[in-house]
Short mmCIF file of C-alpha atoms and ligand atoms in Angstrom, two decimals:
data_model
loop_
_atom_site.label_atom_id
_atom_site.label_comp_id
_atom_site.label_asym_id
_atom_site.label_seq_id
_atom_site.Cartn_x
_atom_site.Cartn_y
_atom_site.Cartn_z
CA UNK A 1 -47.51 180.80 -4.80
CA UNK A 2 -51.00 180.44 -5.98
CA UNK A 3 -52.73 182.86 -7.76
CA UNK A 4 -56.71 183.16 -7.33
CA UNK A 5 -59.72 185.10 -8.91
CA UNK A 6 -61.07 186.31 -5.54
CA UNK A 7 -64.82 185.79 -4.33
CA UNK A 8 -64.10 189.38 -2.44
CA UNK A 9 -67.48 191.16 -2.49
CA UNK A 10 -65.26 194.64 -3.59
CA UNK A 11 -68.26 197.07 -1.79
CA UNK A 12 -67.51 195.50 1.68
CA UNK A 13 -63.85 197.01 1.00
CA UNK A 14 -63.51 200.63 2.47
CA UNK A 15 -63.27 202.99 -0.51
CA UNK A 16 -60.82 205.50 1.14
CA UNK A 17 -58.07 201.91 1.61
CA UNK A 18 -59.50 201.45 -2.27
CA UNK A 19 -58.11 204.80 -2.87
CA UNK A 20 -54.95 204.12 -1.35
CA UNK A 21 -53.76 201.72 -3.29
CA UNK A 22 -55.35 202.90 -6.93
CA UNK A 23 -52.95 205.73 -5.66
CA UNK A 24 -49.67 204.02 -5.09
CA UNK A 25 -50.39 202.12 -8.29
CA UNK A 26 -50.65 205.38 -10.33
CA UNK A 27 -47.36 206.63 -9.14
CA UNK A 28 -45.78 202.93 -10.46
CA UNK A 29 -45.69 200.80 -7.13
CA UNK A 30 -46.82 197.66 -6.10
CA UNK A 31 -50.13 197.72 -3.56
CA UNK A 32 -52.18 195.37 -1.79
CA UNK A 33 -54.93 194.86 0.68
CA UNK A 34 -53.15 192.32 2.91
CA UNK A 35 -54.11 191.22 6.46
CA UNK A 36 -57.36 190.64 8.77
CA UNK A 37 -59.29 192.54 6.08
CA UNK A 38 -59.04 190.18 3.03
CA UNK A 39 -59.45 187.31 5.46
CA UNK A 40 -62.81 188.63 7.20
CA UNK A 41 -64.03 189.85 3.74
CA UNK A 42 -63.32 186.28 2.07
CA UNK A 43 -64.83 184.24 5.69
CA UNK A 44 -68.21 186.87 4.93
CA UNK A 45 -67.24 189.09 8.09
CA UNK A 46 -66.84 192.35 8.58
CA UNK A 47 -63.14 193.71 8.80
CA UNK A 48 -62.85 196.27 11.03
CA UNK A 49 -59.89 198.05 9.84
CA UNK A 50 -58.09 197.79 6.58
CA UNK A 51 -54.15 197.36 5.77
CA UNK A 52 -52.15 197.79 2.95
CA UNK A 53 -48.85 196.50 1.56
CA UNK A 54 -46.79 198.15 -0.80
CA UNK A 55 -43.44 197.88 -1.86
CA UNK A 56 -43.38 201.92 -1.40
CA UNK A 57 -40.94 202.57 1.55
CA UNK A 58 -42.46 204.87 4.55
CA UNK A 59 -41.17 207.59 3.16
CA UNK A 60 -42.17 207.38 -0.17
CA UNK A 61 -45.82 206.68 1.35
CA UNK A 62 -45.84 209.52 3.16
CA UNK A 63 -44.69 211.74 0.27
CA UNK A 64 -47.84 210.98 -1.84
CA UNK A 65 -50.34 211.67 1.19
CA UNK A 66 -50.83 214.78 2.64
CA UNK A 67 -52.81 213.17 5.49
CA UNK A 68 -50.66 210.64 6.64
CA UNK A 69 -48.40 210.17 9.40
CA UNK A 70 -44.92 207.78 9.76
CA UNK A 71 -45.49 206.05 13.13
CA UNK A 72 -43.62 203.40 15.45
CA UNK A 73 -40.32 202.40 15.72
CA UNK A 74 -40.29 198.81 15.98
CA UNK A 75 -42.26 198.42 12.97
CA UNK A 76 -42.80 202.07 10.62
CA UNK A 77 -45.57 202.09 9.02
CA UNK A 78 -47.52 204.50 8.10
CA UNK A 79 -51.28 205.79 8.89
CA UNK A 80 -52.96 207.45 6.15
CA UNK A 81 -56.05 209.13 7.95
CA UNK A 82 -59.14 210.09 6.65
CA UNK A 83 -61.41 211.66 9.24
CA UNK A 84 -62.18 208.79 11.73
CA UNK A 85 -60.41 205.98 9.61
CA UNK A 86 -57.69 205.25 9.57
CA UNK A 87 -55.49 203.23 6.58
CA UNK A 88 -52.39 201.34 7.66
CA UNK A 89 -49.88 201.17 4.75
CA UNK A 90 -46.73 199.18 5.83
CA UNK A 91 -43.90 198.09 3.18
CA UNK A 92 -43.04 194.76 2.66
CA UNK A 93 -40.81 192.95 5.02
CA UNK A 94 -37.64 191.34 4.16
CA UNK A 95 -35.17 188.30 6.24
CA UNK A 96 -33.32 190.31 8.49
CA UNK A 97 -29.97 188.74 9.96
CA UNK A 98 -31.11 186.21 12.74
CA UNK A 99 -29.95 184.47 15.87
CA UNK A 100 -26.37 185.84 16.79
CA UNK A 101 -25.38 187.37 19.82
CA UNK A 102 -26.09 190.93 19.64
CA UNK A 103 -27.58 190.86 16.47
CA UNK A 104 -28.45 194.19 16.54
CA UNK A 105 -28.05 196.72 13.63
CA UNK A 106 -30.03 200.00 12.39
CA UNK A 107 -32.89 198.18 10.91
CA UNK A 108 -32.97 195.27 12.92
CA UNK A 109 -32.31 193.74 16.57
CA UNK A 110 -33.20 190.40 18.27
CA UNK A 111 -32.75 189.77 21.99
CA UNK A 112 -31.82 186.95 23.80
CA UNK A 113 -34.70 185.04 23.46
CA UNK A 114 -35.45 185.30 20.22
CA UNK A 115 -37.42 187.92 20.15
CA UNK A 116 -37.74 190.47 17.54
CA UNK A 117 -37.14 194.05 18.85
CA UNK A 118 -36.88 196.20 15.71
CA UNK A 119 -38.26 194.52 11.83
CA UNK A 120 -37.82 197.34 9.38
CA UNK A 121 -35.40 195.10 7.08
CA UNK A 122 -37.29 195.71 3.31
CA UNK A 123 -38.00 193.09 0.76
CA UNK A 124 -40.55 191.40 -1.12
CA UNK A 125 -43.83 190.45 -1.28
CA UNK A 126 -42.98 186.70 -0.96
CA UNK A 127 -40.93 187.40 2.01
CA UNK A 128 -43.47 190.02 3.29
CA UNK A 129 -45.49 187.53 3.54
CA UNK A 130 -43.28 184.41 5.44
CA UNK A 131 -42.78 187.37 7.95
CA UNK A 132 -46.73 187.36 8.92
CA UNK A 133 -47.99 185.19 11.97
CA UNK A 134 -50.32 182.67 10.21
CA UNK A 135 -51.54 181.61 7.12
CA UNK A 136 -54.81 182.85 6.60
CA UNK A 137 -53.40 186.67 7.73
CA UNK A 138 -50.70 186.37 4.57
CA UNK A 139 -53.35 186.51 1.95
CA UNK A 140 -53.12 189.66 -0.28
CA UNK A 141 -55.62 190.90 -2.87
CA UNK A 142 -55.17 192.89 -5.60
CA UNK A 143 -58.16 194.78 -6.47
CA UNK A 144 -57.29 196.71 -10.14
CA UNK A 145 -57.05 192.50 -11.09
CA UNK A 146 -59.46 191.09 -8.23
CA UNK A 147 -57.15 188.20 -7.82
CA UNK A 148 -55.57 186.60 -4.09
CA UNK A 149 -52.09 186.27 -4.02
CA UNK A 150 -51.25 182.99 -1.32
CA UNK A 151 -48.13 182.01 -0.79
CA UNK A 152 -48.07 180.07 2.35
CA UNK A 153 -51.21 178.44 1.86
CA UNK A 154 -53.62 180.46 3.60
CA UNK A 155 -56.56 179.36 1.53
CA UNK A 156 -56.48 175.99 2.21
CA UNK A 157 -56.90 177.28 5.99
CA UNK A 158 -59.29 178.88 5.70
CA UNK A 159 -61.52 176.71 3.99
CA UNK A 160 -60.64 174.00 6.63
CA UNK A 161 -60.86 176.77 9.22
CA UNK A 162 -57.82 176.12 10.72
CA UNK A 163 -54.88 178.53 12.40
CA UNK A 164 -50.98 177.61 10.73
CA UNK A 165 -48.22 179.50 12.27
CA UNK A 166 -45.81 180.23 9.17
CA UNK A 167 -42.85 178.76 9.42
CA UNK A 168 -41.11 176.75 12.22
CA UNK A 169 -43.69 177.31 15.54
CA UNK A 170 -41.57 177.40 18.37
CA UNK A 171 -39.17 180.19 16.10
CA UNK A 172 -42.07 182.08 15.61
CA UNK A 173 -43.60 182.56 18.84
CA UNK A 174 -40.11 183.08 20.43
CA UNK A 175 -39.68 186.15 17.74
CA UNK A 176 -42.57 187.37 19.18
CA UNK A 177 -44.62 185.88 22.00
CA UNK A 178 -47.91 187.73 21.86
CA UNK A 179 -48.47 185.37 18.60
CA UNK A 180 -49.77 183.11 21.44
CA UNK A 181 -52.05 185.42 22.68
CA UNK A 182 -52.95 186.42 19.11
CA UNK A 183 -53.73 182.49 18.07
CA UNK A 184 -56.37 182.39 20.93
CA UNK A 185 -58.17 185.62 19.72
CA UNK A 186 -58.33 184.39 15.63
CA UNK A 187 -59.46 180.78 17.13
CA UNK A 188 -61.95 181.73 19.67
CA UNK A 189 -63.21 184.83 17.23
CA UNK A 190 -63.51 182.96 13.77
CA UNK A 191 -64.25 179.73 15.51
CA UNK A 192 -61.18 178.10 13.82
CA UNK A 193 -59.32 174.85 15.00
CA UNK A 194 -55.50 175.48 15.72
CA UNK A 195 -53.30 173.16 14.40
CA UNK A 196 -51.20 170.93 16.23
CA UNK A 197 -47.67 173.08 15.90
CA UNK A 198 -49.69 176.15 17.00
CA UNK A 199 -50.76 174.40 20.38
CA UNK A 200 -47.73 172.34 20.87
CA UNK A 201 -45.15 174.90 22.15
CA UNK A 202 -47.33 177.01 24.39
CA UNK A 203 -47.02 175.35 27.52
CA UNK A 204 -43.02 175.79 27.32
CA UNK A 205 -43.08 178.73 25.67
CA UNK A 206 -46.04 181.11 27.29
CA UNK A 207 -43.89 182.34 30.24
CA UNK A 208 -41.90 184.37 27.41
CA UNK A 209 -45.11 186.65 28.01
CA UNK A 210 -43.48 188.00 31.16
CA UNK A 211 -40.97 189.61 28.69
CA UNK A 212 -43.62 192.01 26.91
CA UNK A 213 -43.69 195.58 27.75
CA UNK A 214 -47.12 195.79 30.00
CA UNK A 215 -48.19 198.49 27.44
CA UNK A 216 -48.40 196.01 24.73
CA UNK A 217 -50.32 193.37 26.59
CA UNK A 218 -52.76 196.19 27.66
CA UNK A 219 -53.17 196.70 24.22
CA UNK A 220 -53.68 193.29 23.08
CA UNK A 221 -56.30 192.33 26.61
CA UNK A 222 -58.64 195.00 25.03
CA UNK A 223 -58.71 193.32 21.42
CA UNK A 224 -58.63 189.91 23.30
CA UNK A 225 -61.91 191.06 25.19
CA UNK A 226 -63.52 194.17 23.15
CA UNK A 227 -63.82 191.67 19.26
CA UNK A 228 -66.82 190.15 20.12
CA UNK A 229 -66.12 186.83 21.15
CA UNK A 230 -64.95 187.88 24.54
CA UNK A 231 -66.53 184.26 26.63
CA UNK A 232 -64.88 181.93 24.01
CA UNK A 233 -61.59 184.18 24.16
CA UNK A 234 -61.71 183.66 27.99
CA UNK A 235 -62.50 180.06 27.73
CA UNK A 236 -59.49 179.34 25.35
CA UNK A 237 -56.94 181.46 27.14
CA UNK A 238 -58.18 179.27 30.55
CA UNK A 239 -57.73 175.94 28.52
CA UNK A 240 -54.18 177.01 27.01
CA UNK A 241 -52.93 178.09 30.89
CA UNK A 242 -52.27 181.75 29.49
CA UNK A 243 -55.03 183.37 31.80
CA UNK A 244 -52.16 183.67 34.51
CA UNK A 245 -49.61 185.65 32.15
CA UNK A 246 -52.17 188.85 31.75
CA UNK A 247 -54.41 188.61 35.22
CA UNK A 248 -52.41 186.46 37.64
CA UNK A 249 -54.40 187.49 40.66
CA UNK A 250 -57.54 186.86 39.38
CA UNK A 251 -56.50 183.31 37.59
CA UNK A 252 -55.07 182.33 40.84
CA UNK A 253 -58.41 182.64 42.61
CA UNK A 254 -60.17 181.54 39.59
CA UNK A 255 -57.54 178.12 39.92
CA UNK A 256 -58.88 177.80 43.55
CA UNK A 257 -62.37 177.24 42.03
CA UNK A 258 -64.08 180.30 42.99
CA UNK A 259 -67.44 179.93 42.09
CA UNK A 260 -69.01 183.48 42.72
CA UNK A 261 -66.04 184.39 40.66
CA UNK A 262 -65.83 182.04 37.85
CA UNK A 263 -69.61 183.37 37.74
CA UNK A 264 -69.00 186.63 37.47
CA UNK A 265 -66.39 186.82 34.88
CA UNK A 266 -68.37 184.51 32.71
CA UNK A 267 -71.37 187.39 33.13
CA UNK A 268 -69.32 190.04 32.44
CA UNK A 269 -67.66 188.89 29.53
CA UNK A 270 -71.38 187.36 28.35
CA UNK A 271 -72.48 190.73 28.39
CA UNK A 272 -69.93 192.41 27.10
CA UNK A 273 -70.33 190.23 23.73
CA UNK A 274 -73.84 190.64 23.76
CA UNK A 275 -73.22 194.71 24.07
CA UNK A 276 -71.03 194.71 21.34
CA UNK A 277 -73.44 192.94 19.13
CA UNK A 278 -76.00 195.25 20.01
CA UNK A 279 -74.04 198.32 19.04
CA UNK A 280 -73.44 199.65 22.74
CA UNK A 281 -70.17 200.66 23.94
CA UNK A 282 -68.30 198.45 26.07
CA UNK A 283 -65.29 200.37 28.34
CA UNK A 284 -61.78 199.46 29.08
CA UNK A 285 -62.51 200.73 32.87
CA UNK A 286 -65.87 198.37 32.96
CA UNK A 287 -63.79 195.04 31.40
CA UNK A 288 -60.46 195.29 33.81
CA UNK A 289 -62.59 196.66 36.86
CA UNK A 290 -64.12 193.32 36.32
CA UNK A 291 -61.26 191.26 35.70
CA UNK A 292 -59.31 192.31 38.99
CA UNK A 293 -62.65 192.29 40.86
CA UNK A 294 -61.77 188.95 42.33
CA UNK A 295 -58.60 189.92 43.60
CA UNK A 296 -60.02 193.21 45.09
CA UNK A 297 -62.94 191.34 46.46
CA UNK A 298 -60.74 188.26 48.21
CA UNK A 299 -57.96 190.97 49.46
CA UNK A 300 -60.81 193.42 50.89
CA UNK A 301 -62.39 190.21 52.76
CA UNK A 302 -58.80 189.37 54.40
CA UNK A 303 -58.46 193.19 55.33
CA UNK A 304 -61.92 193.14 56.82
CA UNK A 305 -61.08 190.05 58.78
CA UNK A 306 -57.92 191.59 60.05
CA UNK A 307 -60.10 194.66 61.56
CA UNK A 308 -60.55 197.15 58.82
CA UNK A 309 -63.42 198.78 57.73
CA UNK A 310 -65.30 197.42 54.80
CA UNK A 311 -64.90 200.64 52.98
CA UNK A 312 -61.61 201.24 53.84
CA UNK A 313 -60.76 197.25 52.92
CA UNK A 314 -62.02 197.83 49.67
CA UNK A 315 -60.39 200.81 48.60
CA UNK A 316 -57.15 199.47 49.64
CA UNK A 317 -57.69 195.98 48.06
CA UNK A 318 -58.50 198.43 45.02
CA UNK A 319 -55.22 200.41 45.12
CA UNK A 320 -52.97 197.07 46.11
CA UNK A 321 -54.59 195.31 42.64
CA UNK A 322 -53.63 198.01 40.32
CA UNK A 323 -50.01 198.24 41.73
CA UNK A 324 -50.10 194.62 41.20
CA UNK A 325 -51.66 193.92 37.76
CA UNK A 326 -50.14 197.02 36.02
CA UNK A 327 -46.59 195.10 36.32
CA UNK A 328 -48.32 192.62 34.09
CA UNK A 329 -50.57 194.90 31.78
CA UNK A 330 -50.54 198.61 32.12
CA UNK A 331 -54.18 200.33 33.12
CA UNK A 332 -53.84 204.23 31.88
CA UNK A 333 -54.73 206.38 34.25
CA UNK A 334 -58.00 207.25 32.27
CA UNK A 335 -59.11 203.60 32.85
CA UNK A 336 -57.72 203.25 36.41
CA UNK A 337 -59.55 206.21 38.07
CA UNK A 338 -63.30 205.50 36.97
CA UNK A 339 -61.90 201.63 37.77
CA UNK A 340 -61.85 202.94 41.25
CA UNK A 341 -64.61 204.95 41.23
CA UNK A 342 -66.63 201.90 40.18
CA UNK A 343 -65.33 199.88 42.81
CA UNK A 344 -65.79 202.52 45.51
CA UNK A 345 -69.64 203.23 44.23
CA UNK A 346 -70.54 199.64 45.14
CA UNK A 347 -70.31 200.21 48.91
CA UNK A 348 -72.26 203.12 48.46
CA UNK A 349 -75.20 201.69 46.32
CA UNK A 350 -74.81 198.45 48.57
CA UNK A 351 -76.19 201.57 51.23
CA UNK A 352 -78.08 204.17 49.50
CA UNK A 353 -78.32 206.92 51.77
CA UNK A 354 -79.77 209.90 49.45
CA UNK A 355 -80.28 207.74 46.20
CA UNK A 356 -81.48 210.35 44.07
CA UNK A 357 -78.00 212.10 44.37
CA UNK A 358 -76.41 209.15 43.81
CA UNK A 359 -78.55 208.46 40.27
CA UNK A 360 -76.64 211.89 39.00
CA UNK A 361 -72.98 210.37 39.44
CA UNK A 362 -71.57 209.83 36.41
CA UNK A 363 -70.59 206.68 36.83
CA UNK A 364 -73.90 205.59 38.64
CA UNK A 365 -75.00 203.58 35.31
CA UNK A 366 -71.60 201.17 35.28
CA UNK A 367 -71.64 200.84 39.24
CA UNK A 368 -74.82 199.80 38.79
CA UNK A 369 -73.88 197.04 36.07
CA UNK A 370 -71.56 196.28 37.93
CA UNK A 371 -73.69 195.69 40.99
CA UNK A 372 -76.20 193.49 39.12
CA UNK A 373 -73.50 191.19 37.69
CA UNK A 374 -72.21 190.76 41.36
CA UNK A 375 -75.62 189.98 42.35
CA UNK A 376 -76.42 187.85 39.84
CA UNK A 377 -72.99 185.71 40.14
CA UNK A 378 -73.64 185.04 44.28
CA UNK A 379 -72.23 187.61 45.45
CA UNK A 380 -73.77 188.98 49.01
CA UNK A 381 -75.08 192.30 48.23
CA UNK A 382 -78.00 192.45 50.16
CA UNK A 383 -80.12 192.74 47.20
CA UNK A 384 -79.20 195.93 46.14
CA UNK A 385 -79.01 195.12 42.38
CA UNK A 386 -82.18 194.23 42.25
CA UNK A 387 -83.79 197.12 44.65
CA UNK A 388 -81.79 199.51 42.35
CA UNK A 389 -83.20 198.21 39.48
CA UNK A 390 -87.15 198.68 40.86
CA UNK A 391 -85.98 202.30 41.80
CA UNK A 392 -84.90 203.19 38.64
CA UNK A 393 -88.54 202.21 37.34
CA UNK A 394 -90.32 203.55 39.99
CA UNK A 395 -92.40 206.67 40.51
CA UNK A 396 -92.30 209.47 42.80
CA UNK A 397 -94.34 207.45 45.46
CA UNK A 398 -93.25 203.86 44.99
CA UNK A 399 -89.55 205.03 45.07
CA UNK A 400 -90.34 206.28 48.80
CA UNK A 401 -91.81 203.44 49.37
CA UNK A 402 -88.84 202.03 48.00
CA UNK A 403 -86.63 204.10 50.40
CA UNK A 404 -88.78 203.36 53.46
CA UNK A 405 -88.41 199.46 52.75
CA UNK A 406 -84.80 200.16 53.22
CA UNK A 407 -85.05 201.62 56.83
CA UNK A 408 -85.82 198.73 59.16
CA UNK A 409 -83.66 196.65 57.99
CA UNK A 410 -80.79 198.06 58.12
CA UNK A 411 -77.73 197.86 57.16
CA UNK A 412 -79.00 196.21 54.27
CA UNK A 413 -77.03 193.09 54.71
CA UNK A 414 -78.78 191.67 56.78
CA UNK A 415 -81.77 191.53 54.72
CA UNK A 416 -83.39 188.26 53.67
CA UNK A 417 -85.44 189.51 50.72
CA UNK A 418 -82.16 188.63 48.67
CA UNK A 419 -83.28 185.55 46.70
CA UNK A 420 -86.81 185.82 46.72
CA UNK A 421 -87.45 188.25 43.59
CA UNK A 422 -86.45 187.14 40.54
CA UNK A 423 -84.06 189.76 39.32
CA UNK A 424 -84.86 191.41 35.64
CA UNK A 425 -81.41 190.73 34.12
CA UNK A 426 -80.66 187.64 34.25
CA UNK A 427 -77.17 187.07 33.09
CA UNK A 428 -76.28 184.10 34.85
CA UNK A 429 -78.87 181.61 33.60
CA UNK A 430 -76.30 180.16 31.32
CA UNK A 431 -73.67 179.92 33.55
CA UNK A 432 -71.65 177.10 33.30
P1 LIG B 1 -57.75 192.16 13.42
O1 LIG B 1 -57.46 193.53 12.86
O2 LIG B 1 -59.04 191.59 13.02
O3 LIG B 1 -57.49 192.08 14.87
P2 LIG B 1 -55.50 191.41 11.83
O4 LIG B 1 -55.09 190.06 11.30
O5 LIG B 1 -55.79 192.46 10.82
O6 LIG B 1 -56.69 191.14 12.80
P3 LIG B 1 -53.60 193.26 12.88
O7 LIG B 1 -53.04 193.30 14.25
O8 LIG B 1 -54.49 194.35 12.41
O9 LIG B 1 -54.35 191.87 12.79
O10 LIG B 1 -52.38 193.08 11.89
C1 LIG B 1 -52.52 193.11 10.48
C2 LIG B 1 -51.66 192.03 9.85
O11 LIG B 1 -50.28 192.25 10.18
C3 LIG B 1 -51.94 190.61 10.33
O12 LIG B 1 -52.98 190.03 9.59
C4 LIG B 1 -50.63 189.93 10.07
O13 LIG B 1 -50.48 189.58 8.73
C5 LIG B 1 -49.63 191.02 10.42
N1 LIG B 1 -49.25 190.97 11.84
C6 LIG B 1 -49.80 191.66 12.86
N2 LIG B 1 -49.21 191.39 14.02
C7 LIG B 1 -48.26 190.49 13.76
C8 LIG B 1 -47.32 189.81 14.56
N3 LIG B 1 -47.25 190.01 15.86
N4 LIG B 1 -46.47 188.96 13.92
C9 LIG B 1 -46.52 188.78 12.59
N5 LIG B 1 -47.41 189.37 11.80
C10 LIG B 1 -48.28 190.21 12.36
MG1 LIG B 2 -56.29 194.48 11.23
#
């Protein structure tokens, strides 16, 4: 174990996880800020949440805060809440009895594979912190002495920038396989370099993936896509062949080398990063409507060839790619429906009969989005994007000349306007 004075700048450390552990030190225990947090603080980022480790059990944590709740069952910890924030205290992990046929007791279980279905086995910091998934997450600072406590060698890492599973690779991922997932996200976010034993078993290993509850995965897609680094995410989960365990319809058609496609995902996930940096809020419902657009798009097409109706083909392509993707990831229902709603507003601003009315739908302003990054990937929209975006500009008397533009040459497919105006938005300029 190494023991460091830290070069935490303290003020960058939420006062109410400060509080926390000044707390559990006054009533004699052990406490830590452990985690994402001290390793964002000592890289110069911003954390975005804060955890703590103490050697108080759940219980006893819960005792000294009034607002703070026990949750989960495959881990307890416990959530300390103050107003919006929220502080995670867990207690330090311990070994727990491994391998074994069912191995399964109160505190602990493991199934088949390897994987670890209940951890609440207690112990000490040292082993608290060989339980962690890499190196540069099992850093823990102490702020009463402002030292780092690393005991697995997480400074090095990060100085070299580099992502260390702790402990034996192929154990680890197999204990729990979303450590795969969660090595893309640290690499492609703090633009570190995995070592080789964190690369070497995922080709073998990644179809363990299949095994995760679709709830969890859902989970972990949004903090894969909603941290910021969404394009590079997308690039590295592409290059490590993991695409296929979260969206396999949409990888599939991305495999075939769909460009309009391959386009538009690269758009969408461009903008979404650049939305996030600019402070604007990115939705769940936006991201996946995006991500199964291909699927929805090449199904509808088939339908439409077969003799349906291109609004009917859609909206069953739309239904027939939720069934499908939420056996891989789950969509709540409060995602799927505006998911649909965006999909099923695209025929309708594709034909804008009565576009005023149509500016008052609630989810005009993401159809829309949605409508320019189709545009703006290949896709045939007759031009719609960009005759929505002049509308939304206009005045009383250009948009009816707007409207009246729209008349002879309908349906609006067969315009040939399409690539003559240079749209406003421009996302696809850097399009690989
Ligand atoms: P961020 O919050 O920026 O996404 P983080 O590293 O804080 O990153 P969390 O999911 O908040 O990630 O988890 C907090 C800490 O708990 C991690 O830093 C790590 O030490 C530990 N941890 C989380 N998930 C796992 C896991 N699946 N296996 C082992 N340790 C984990
Ligand atoms: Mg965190």
């Amino acid at each position: 174990m190494s023991q460091q004075q830290a070069a935490i700048a303290v003020e960058q450390i939420s006062p109410n996880a400060l509080k926390v552990i000044q707390r559990l030190e006054d009533e004699g225990y052990s406490a830590y800020l452990v985690g994402g947090g001290v390793r964002d603080l000592l890289l110069g980022g911003k954390p975005k949440d804060f955890d703590v480790s103490t050697d108080a059990t759940p219980e006893q944590v819960r005792q000294l805060f009034r607002n703070s709740r026990i949750i989960g069952r495959r881990f307890r910890i416990v959530h300390v809440l103050y107003g919006r924030e929220v502080i995670e205290v867990t207690t330090f992990r311990g070994h727990h009895p491994q391998g074994g046929d069912g191995d399964s007791n109160k505190h602990s279980a493991v199934s088949d594979s390897g994987r670890l279905l209940r951890d609440n086995v207690y112990g000490s910091i040292e082993e608290d912190a060989l339980r962690r998934d890499f190196t540069v997450n099992a850093l823990y600072y102490q702020p009463s002495s402002d030292t780092i406590l690393d005991f697995c060698g997480g400074l090095e890492d990060l100085e070299k920038r580099r992502l260390t599973l702790i402990g034996e690779p192929a154990t680890r991922y197999r204990e729990d396989p979303v450590r795969m997932l969660r090595a893309v996200r640290f690499c492609a976010k703090l633009n570190f370099e995995m070592s080789p034993g964190v690369v070497a078993p995922l080709d073998e290993l990644a179809p363990l993936l299949h095994d995760i509850p679709p709830a969890r995965l859902f989970d972990e897609v949004l903090k894969l896509f909603m941290s910021g680094a969404a394009l590079a995410t997308y690039r590295e989960l592409l290059r490590y062949k993991l695409l296929g365990f979260l969206f396999p319809a949409s990888n599939r058609i991305l495999a075939q080398g769909d460009e309009v496609s391959e386009h538009f995902i690269a758009a969408m996930l461009r903008n979404t990063d650049l939305r996030i940096q600019q402070g604007k809020p990115v939705t769940p419902a936006f991201l996946y409507g995006a991500l199964l657009w291909p699927s929805v798009r090449q199904q509808a097409e088939a339908l439409v060839k077969q003799g349906e109706s291109p609004v009917q083909a859609r909206q069953q392509a739309g239904i027939a790619s939720i069934e499908h993707q939420i056996q891989h990831t789950s969509i709540p229902r409060r995602f799927s429906t505006p998911m649909r709603e965006i999909w099923d507003l695209q025929h309708r601003l594709e034909n804008p009969r009565g576009p005023e009315h149509l500016l008052t739908l609630t989810r005009f302003r993401a159809a829309y989005d949605f409508l320019v990054l189709r545009e703006e990937a290949g896709e045939e929209t007759g031009g719609l994007g960009d005759w929505w975006t002049r509308y939304q500009e206009a005045d009383e008397q250009a948009r009816q000349e707007l409207t009246g533009e729209l008349r002879p040459s309908r349906p609006p497919r067969k315009r040939t306007r399409r690539n003559r105006r240079g749209t406003r938005r421009k996302f696809s300029d850097q399009v690989p």
